[in-house]
Tab-separated table of C-alpha atoms and ligand atoms in Angstrom:
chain	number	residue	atom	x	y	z
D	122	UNK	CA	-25.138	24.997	-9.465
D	123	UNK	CA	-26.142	24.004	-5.487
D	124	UNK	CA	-26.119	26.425	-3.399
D	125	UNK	CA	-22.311	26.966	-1.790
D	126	UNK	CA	-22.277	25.733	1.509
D	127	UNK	CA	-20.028	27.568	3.992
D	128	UNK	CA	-16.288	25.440	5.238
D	129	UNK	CA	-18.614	25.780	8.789
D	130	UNK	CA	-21.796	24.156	6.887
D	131	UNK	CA	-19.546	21.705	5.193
D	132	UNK	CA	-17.697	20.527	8.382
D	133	UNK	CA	-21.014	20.392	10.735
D	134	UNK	CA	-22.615	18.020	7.943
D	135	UNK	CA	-19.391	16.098	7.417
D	136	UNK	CA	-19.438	15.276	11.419
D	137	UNK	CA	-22.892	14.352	11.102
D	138	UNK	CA	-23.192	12.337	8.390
D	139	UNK	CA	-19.910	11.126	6.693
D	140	UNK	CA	-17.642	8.092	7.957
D	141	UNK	CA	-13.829	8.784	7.451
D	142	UNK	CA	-11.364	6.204	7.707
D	143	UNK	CA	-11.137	4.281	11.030
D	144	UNK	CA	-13.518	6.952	12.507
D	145	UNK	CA	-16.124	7.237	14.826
D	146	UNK	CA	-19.958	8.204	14.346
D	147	UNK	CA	-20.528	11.386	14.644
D	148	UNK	CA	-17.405	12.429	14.129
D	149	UNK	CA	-14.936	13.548	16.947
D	150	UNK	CA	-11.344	15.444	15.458
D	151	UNK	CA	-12.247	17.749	12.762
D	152	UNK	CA	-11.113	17.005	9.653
D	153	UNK	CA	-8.883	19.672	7.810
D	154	UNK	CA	-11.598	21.073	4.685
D	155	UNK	CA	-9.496	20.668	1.433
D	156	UNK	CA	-10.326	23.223	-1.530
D	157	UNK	CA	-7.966	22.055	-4.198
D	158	UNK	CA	-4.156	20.044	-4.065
D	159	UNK	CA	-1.757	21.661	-6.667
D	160	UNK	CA	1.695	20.031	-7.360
D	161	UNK	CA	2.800	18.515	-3.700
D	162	UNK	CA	0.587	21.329	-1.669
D	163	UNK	CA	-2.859	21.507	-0.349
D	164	UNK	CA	-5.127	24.297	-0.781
D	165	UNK	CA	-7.127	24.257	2.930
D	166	UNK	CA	-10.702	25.869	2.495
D	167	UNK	CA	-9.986	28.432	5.240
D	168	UNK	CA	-6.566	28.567	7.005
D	169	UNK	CA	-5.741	26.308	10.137
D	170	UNK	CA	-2.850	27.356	12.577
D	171	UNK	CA	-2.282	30.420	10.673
D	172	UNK	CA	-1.368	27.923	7.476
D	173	UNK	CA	-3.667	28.377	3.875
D	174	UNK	CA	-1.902	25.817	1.787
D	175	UNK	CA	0.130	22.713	3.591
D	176	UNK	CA	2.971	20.626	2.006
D	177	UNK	CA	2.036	16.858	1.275
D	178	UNK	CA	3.904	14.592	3.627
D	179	UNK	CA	1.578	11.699	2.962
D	180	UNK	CA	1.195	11.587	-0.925
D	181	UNK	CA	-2.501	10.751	0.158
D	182	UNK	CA	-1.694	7.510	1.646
D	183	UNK	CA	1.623	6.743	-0.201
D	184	UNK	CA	-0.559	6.990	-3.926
D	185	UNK	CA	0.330	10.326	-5.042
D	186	UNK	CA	3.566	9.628	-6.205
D	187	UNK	CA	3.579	12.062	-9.180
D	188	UNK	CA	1.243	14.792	-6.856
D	189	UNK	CA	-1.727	16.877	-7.264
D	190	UNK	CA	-3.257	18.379	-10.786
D	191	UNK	CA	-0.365	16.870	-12.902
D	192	UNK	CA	-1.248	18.409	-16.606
D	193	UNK	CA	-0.239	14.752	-17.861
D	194	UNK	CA	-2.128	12.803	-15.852
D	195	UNK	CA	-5.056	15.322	-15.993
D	196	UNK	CA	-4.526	14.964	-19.935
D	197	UNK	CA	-4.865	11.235	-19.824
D	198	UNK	CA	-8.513	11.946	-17.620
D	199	UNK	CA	-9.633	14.612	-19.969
D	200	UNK	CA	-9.010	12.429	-23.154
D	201	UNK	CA	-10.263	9.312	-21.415
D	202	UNK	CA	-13.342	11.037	-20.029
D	203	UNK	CA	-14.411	12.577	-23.801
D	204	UNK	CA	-14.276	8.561	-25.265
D	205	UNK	CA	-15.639	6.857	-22.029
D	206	UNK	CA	-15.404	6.877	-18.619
D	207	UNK	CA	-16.625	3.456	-18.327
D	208	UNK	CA	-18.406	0.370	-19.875
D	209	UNK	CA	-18.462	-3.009	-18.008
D	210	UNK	CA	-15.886	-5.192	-18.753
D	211	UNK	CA	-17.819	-8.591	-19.303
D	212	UNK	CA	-17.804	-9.516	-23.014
D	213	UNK	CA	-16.302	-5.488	-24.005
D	214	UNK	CA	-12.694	-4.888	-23.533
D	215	UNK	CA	-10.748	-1.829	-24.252
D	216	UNK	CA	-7.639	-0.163	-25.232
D	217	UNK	CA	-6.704	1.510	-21.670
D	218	UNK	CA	-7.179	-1.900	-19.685
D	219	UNK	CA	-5.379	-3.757	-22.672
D	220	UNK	CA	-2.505	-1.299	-22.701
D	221	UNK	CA	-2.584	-0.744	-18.521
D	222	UNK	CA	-2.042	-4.687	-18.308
D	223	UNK	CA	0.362	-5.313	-21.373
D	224	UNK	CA	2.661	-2.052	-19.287
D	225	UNK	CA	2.276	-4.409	-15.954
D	226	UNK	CA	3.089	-7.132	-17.987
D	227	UNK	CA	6.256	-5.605	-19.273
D	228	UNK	CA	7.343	-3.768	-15.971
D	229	UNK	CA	7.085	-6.457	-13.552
D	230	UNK	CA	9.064	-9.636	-12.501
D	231	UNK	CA	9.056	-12.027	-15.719
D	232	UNK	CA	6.781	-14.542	-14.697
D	233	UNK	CA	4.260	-12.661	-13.598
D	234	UNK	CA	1.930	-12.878	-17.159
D	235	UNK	CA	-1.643	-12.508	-16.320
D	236	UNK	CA	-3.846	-9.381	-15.044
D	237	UNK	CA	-7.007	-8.918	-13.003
D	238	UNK	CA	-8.119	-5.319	-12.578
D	239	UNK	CA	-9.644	-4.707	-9.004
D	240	UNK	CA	-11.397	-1.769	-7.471
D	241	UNK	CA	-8.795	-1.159	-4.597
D	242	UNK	CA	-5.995	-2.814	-2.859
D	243	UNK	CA	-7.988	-4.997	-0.114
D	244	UNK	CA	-9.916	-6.623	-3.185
D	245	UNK	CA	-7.332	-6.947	-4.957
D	246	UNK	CA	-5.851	-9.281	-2.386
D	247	UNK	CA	-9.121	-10.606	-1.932
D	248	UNK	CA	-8.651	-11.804	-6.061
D	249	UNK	CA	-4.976	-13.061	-5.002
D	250	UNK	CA	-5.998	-15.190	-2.111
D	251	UNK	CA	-9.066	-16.549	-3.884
D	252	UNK	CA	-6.349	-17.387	-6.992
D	253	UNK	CA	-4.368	-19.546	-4.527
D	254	UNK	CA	-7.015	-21.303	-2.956
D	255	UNK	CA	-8.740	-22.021	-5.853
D	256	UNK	CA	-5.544	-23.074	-7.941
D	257	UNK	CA	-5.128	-26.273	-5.273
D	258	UNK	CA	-8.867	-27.139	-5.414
D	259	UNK	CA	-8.241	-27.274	-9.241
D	260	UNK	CA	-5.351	-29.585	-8.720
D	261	UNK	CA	-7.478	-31.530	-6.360
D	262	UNK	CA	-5.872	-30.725	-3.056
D	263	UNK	CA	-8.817	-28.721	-1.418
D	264	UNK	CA	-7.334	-28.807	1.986
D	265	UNK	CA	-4.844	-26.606	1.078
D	266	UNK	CA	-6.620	-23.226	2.058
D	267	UNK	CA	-5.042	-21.475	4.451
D	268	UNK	CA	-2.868	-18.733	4.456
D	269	UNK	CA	0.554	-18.097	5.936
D	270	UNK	CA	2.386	-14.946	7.183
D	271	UNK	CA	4.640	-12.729	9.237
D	272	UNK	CA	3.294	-10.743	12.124
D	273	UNK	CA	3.254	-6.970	11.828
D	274	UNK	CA	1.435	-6.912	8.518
D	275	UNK	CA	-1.492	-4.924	6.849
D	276	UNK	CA	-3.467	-6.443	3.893
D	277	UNK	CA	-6.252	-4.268	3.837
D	278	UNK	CA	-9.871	-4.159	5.368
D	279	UNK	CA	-11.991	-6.785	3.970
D	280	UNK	CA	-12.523	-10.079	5.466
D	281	UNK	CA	-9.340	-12.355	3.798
D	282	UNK	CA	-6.370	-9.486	3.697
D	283	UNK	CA	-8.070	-8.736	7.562
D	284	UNK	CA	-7.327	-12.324	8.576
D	285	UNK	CA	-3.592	-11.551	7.390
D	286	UNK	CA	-3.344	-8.459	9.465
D	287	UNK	CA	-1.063	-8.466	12.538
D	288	UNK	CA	-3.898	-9.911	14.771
D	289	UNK	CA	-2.281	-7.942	17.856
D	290	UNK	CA	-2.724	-4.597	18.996
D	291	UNK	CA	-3.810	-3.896	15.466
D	292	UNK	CA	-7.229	-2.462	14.047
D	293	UNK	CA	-9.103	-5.400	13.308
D	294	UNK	CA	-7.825	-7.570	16.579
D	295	UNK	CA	-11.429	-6.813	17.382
D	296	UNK	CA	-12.251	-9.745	15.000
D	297	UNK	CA	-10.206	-12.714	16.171
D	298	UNK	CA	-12.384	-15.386	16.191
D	299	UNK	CA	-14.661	-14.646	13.571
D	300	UNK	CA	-11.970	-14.605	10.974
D	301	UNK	CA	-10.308	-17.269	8.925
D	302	UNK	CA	-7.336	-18.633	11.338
D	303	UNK	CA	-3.977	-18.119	9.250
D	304	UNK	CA	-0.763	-19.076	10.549
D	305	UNK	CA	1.266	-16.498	11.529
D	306	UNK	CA	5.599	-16.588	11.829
D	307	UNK	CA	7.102	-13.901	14.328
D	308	UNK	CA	7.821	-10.510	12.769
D	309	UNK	CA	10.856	-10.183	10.277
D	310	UNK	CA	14.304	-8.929	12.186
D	311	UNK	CA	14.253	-5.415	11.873
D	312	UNK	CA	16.552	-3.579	9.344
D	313	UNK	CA	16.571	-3.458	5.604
D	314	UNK	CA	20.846	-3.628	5.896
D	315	UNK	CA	21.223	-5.881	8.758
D	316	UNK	CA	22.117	-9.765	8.176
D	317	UNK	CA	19.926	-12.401	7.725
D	318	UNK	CA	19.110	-13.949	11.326
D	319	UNK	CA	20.060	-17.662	10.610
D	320	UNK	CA	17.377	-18.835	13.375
D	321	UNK	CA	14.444	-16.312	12.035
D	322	UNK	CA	15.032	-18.103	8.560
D	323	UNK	CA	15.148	-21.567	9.743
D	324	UNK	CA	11.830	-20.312	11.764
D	325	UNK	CA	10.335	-19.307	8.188
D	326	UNK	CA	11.120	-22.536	6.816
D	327	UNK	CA	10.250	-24.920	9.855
D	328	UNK	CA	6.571	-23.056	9.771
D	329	UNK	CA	6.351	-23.699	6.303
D	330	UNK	CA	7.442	-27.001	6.247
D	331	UNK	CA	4.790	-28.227	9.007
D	332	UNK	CA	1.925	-26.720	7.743
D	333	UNK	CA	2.461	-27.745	3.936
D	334	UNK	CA	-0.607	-29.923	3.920
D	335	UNK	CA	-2.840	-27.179	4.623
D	336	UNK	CA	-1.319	-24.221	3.354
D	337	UNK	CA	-2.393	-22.321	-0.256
D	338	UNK	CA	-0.079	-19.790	-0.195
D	339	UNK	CA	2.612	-17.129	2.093
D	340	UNK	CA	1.193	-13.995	1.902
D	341	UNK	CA	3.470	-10.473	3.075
D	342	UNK	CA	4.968	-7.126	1.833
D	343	UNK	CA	7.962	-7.344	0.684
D	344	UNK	CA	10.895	-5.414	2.526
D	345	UNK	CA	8.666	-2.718	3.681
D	346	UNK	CA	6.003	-3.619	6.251
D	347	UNK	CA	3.245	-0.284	6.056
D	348	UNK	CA	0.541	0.094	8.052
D	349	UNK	CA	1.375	-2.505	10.008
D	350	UNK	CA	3.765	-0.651	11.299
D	351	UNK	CA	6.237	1.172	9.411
D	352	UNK	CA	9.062	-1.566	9.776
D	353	UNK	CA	11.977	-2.673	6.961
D	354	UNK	CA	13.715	-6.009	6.803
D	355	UNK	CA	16.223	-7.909	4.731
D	356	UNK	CA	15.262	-8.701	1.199
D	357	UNK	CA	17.320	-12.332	2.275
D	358	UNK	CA	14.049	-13.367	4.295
D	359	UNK	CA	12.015	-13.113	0.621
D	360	UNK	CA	14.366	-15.527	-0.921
D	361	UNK	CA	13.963	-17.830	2.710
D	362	UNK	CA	9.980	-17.026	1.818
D	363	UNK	CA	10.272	-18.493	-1.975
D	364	UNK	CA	13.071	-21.516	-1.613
D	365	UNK	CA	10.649	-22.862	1.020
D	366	UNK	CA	7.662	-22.134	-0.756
D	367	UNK	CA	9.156	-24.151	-3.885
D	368	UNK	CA	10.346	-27.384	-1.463
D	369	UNK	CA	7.309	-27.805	-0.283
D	370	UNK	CA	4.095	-26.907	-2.637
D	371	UNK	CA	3.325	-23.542	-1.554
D	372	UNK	CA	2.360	-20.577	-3.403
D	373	UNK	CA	3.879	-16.983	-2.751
D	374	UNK	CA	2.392	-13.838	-3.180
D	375	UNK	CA	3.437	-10.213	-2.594
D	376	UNK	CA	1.266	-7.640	-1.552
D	377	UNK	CA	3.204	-4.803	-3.176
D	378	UNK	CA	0.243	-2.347	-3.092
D	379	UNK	CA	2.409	-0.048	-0.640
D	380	UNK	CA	5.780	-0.340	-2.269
D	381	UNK	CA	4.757	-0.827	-6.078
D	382	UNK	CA	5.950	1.827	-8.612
D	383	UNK	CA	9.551	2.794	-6.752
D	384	UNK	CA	8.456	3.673	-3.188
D	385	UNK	CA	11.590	1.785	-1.620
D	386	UNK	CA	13.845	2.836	-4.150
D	387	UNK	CA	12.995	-0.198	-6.765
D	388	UNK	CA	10.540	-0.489	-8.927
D	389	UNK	CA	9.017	-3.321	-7.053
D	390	UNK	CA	10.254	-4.237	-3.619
D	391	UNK	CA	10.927	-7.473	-5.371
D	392	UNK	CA	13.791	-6.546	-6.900
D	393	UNK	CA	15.727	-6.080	-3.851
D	394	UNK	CA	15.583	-9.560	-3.359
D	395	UNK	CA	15.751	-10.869	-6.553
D	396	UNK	CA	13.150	-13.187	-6.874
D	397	UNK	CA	9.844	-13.258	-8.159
D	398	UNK	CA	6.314	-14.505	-6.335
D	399	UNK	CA	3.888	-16.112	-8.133
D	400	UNK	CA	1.076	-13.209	-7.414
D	401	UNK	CA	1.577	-10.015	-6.886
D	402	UNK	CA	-0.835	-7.175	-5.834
D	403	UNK	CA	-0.396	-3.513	-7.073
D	404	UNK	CA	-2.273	-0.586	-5.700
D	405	UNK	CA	-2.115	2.903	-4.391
D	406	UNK	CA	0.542	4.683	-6.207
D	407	UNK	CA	-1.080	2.421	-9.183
D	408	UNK	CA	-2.696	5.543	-10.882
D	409	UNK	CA	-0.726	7.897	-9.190
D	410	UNK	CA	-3.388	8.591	-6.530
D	411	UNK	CA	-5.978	10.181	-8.756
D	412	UNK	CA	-8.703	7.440	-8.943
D	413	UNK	CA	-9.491	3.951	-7.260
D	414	UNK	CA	-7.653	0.993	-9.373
D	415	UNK	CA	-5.442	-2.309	-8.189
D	416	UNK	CA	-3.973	-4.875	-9.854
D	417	UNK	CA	-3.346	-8.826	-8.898
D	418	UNK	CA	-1.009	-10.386	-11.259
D	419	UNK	CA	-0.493	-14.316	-11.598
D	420	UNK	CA	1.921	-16.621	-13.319
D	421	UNK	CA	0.778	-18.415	-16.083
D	422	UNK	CA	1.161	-21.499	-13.679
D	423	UNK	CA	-1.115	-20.498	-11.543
D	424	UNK	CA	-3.560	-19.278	-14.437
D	425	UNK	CA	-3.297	-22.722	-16.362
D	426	UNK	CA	-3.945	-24.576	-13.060
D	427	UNK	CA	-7.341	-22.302	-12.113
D	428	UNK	CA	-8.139	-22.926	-15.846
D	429	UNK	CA	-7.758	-27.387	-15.200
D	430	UNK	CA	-10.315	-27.312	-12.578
D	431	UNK	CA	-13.957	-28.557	-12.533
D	432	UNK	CA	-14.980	-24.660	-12.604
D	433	UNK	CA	-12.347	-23.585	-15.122
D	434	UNK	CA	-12.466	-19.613	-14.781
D	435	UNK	CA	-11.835	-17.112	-12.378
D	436	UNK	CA	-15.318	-16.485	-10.488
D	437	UNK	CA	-14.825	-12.711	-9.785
D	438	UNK	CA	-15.985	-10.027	-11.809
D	439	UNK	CA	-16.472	-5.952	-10.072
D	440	UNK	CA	-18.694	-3.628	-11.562
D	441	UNK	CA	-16.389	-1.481	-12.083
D	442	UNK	CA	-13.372	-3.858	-13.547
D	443	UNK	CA	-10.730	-2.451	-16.117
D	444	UNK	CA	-12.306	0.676	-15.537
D	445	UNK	CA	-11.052	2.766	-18.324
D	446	UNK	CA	-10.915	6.464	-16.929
D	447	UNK	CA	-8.795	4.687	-13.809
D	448	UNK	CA	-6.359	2.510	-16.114
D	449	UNK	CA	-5.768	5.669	-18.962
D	450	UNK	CA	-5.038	7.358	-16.089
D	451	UNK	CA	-3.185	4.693	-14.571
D	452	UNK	CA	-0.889	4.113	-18.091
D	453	UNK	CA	-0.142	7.632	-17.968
D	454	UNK	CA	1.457	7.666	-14.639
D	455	UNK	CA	3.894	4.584	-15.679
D	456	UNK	CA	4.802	6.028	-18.791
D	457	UNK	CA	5.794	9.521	-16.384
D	458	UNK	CA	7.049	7.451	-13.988
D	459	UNK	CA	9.352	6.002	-16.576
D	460	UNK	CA	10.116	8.715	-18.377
D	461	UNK	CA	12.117	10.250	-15.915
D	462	UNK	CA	15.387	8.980	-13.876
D	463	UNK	CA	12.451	8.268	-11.143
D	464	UNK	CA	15.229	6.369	-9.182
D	465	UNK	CA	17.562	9.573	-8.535
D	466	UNK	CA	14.853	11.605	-7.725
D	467	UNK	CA	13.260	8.837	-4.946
D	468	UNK	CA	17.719	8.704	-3.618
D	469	UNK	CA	17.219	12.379	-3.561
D	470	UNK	CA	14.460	12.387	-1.442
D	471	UNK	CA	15.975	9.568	0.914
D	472	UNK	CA	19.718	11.214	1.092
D	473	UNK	CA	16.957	14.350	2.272
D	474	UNK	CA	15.022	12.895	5.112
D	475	UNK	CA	18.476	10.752	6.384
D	476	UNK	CA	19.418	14.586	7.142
D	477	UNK	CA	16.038	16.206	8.176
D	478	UNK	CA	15.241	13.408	10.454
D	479	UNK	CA	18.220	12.783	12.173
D	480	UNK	CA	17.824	15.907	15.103
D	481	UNK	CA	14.847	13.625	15.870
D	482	UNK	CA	16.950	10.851	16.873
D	483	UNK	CA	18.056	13.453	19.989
D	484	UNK	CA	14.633	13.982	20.781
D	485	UNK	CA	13.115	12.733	24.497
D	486	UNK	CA	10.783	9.730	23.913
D	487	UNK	CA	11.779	8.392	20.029
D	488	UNK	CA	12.940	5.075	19.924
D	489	UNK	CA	13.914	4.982	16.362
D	490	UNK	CA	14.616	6.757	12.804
D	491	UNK	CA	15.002	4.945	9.878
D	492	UNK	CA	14.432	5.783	6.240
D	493	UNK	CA	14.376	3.929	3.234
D	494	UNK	CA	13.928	5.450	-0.511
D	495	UNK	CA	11.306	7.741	-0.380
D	496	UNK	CA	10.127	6.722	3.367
D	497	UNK	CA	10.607	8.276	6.707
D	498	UNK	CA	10.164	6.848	9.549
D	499	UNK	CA	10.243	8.247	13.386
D	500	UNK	CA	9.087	5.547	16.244
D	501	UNK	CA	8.468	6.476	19.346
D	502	UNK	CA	8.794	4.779	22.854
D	503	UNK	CA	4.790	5.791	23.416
D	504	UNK	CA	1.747	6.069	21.614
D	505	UNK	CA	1.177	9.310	19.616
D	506	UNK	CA	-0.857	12.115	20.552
D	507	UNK	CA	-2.569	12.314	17.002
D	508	UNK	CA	-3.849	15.655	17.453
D	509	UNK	CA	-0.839	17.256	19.219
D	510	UNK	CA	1.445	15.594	16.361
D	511	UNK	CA	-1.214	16.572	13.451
D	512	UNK	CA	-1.169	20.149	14.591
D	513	UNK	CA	2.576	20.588	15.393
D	514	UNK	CA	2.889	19.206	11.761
D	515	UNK	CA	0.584	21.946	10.096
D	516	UNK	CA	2.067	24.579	12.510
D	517	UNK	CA	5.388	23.902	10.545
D	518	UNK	CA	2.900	23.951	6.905
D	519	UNK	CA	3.031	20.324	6.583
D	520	UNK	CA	0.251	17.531	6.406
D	521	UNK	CA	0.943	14.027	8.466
D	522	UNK	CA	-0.833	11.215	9.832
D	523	UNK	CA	0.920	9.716	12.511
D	524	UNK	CA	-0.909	6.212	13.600
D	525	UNK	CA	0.149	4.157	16.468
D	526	UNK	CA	3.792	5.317	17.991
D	527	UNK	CA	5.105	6.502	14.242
D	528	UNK	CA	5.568	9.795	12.550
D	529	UNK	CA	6.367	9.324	8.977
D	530	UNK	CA	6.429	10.534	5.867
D	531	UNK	CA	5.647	9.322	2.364
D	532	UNK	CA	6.605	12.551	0.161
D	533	UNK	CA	5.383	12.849	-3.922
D	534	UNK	CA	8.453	12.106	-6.005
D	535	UNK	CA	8.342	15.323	-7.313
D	536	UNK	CA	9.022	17.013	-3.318
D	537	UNK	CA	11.557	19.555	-3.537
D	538	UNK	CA	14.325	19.854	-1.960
D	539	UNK	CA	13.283	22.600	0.514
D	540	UNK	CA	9.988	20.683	0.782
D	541	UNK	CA	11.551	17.508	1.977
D	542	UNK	CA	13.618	19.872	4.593
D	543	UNK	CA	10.402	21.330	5.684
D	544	UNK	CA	8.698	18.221	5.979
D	545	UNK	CA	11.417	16.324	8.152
D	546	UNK	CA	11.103	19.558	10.182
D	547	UNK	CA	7.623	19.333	10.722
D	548	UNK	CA	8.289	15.410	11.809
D	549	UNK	CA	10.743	16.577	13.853
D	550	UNK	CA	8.536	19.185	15.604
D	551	UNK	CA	5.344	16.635	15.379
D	552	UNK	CA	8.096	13.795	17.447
D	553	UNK	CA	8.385	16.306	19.872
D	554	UNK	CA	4.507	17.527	20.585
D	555	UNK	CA	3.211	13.880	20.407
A	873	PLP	C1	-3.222	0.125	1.565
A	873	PLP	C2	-2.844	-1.304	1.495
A	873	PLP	C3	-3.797	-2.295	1.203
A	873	PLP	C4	-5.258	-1.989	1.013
A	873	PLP	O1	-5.512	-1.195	-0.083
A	873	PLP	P1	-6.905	-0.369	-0.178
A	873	PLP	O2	-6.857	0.269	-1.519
A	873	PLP	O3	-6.878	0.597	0.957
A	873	PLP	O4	-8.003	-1.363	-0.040
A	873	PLP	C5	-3.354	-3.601	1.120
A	873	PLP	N1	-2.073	-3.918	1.302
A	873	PLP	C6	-1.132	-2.997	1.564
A	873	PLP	C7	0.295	-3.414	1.733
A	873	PLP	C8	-1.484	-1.660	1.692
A	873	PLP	O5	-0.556	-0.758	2.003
């Protein structure tokens, strides 16, 4: 065994040496020190605002759906781990891939037919934009390679989902210039109930229409926009997204790494909508948050027409593809997913933080609440003070992240109902510190 290092050692090294997401070098807020996560709480390494052990409001970045040390999913790791935790997947294949992609298969809209395992959610839309453009080359129309979406998006970090960010006032507007230029439509109408705005969908389809020539595919997230800023709209503007997409040559895919596997209170944001893309991109919640794994699915369309071309494969291969401790465990979550009435429990959750976060509405400087499924949302009219908001939040025994002007919360499935009280409270409190 190493020697222990003290939470002090461990925290002076950590702001030394180790990058954390969207951080600067050395590091400036300290991070909480996390022992162990047990069911939907967090074991801190030595108590913060008076608090040892904080409930989950994040689900660790919305992928924790099933929380911490489940003895089912940690079943599926143990068994996996004693066969194999990996072997490359060029020329070997396995039963967890073969299984993981047969269950996406089954689970997802019909036409979707075809699976390639990724490493995490930006490559995996890395593999779905490289599909597109490489499905009109194969069909001999090279000039279609650019990329179409709505503003107030998030795709991921790597160069291609970056270029499909909102390029305002978002992380990587530090790159305009050097990125690929997409084309970008105004932000969806706000409101997951409201009615379809007549002009934004004639908008939709005038863009798409005009820039047929050159465009390989519309790229968004379906009724939930996440990172991008928290925001819901009408499943009508994904049916606007794939009539006009069919009239005029263009392929649609859905990023559904943040509302895959029930998050919005369907299985697939998809659903809501009724219609199917013809790529799809699953993520986070994928392996129910215990180990890096996406998914980009394709119709057998677009697989035939990559498979007609003058290179006749798919020229993308990770290291780590199909990796079998990640899909086993990945499997495993579906089948508990499935297993139980996953849709009550995500209502539950929802009819939960409609009445924990409404006080907020009241408070001085929010602009809006909203909540959909198992999603809560709390804007503000100003930019957040993170660490006033963080530490009001663990004050109350509760973990958040606010970003930009939003408190919100992403709970586990398996929140309880005096967890999901306690965790709009601690939004509530965190609305009115930040
Ligand atoms: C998180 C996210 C990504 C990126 O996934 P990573 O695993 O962080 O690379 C892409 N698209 C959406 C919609 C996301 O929420």
């Amino acid at each position: 065994m190493p020697e222990p290092l003290t939470p002090g050692e461990l925290l002076a090294l950590d702001r030394q040496h180790v990058w954390h997401p969207y951080g600067p070098m050395p590091g400036k807020a300290a991070p909480l020190l996390v022992g162990s996560a047990s069911g939907v709480r967090l074991r801190l390494a030595e108590p913060v605002e008076g608090q040892d052990e904080l409930v989950d409001g994040m689900s660790s970045w919305w992928s924790a759906v099933h929380g911490y040390n489940h003895p089912v999913l940690n079943d599926a790791a143990h068994g996996q781990l004693e066969r194999m935790s990996h072997v490359m997947f060029g020329g070997l294949t396995h039963e967890p891939a073969v299984r993981l992609a047969k269950r996406l298969v089954d689970i997802s809209p019909e036409p979707l037919q075809h699976v390639f395992l990724a490493d995490s959610g930006s490559v995996s839309v890395e593999v779905a934009v490289k599909m597109c453009l490489q499905y009109w080359r194969s069909l001999g129309k090279p000039r279609k390679q650019r990329l179409l979406t709505w503003r107030g998006g998030y795709h991921g970090d790597t160069w291609q989902p970056m270029s499909v960010c909102d390029p305002d006032g978002g992380m990587h507007e530090l790159w305009q210039g050097a990125l690929p230029r997409q084309i970008f439509a105004d932000a969806p109408p706000a409101g997951f109930d409201a009615a379809p705005d007549e002009a934004y969908a004639a908008h939709l389809r005038e863009l798409i229409g005009r820039h047929a020539e050159e465009l390989a595919a519309v790229i968004v997230e379906p009724v939930v926009q996440g990172a991008g800023g928290m925001s819901f709209h009408s499943p009508a503007y994904l049916r606007v997204l794939r009539e006009a997409c069919d009239e005029h040559g263009v392929l649609l895919v859905f990023d559904e790494i943040a509302t895959g596997f029930g998050r919005t209170g369907a299985l697939f944001a998809a659903e809501h909508a009724g219609v199917a893309p013809d790529v799809m991109c699953l993520g986070k919640a994928l392996t129910g948050g215990y180990l890096t794994l996406a998914a980009t699915l394709c119709t057998t369309a677009v697989a035939d027409g990559i498979s007609r071309g003058a290179l006749p494969v798919l020229a993308h291969g990770p290291t780590f593809m199909g990796n079998p401790l990640a899909a086993a465990v990945a499997d495993a979550s579906i089948s508990l997913l499935l297993s139980q009435d996953w849709g009550q429990e995500v209502k539950r959750i929802e009819t939960g933080l409609r009445n924990g976060l409404a006080p907020a509405a009241d408070l001085p400087g929010v602009r809006e609440v909203r909540v959909l499924g198992a999603i809560g949302v709390v804007q503000l009219d100003h930019e957040v003070d993170m660490a006033a908001a963080t530490r009001a939040a663990v004050r109350e025994g509760v973990w958040l992240r606010p970003f930009r002007d939003l408190i919100y919360t992403m709970p586990p499935y398996i929140t309880g109902d005096d967890d999901v009280a306690r965790i709009s409270a601690a939004v509530c409190a965190a609305a009115r510190e930040g």
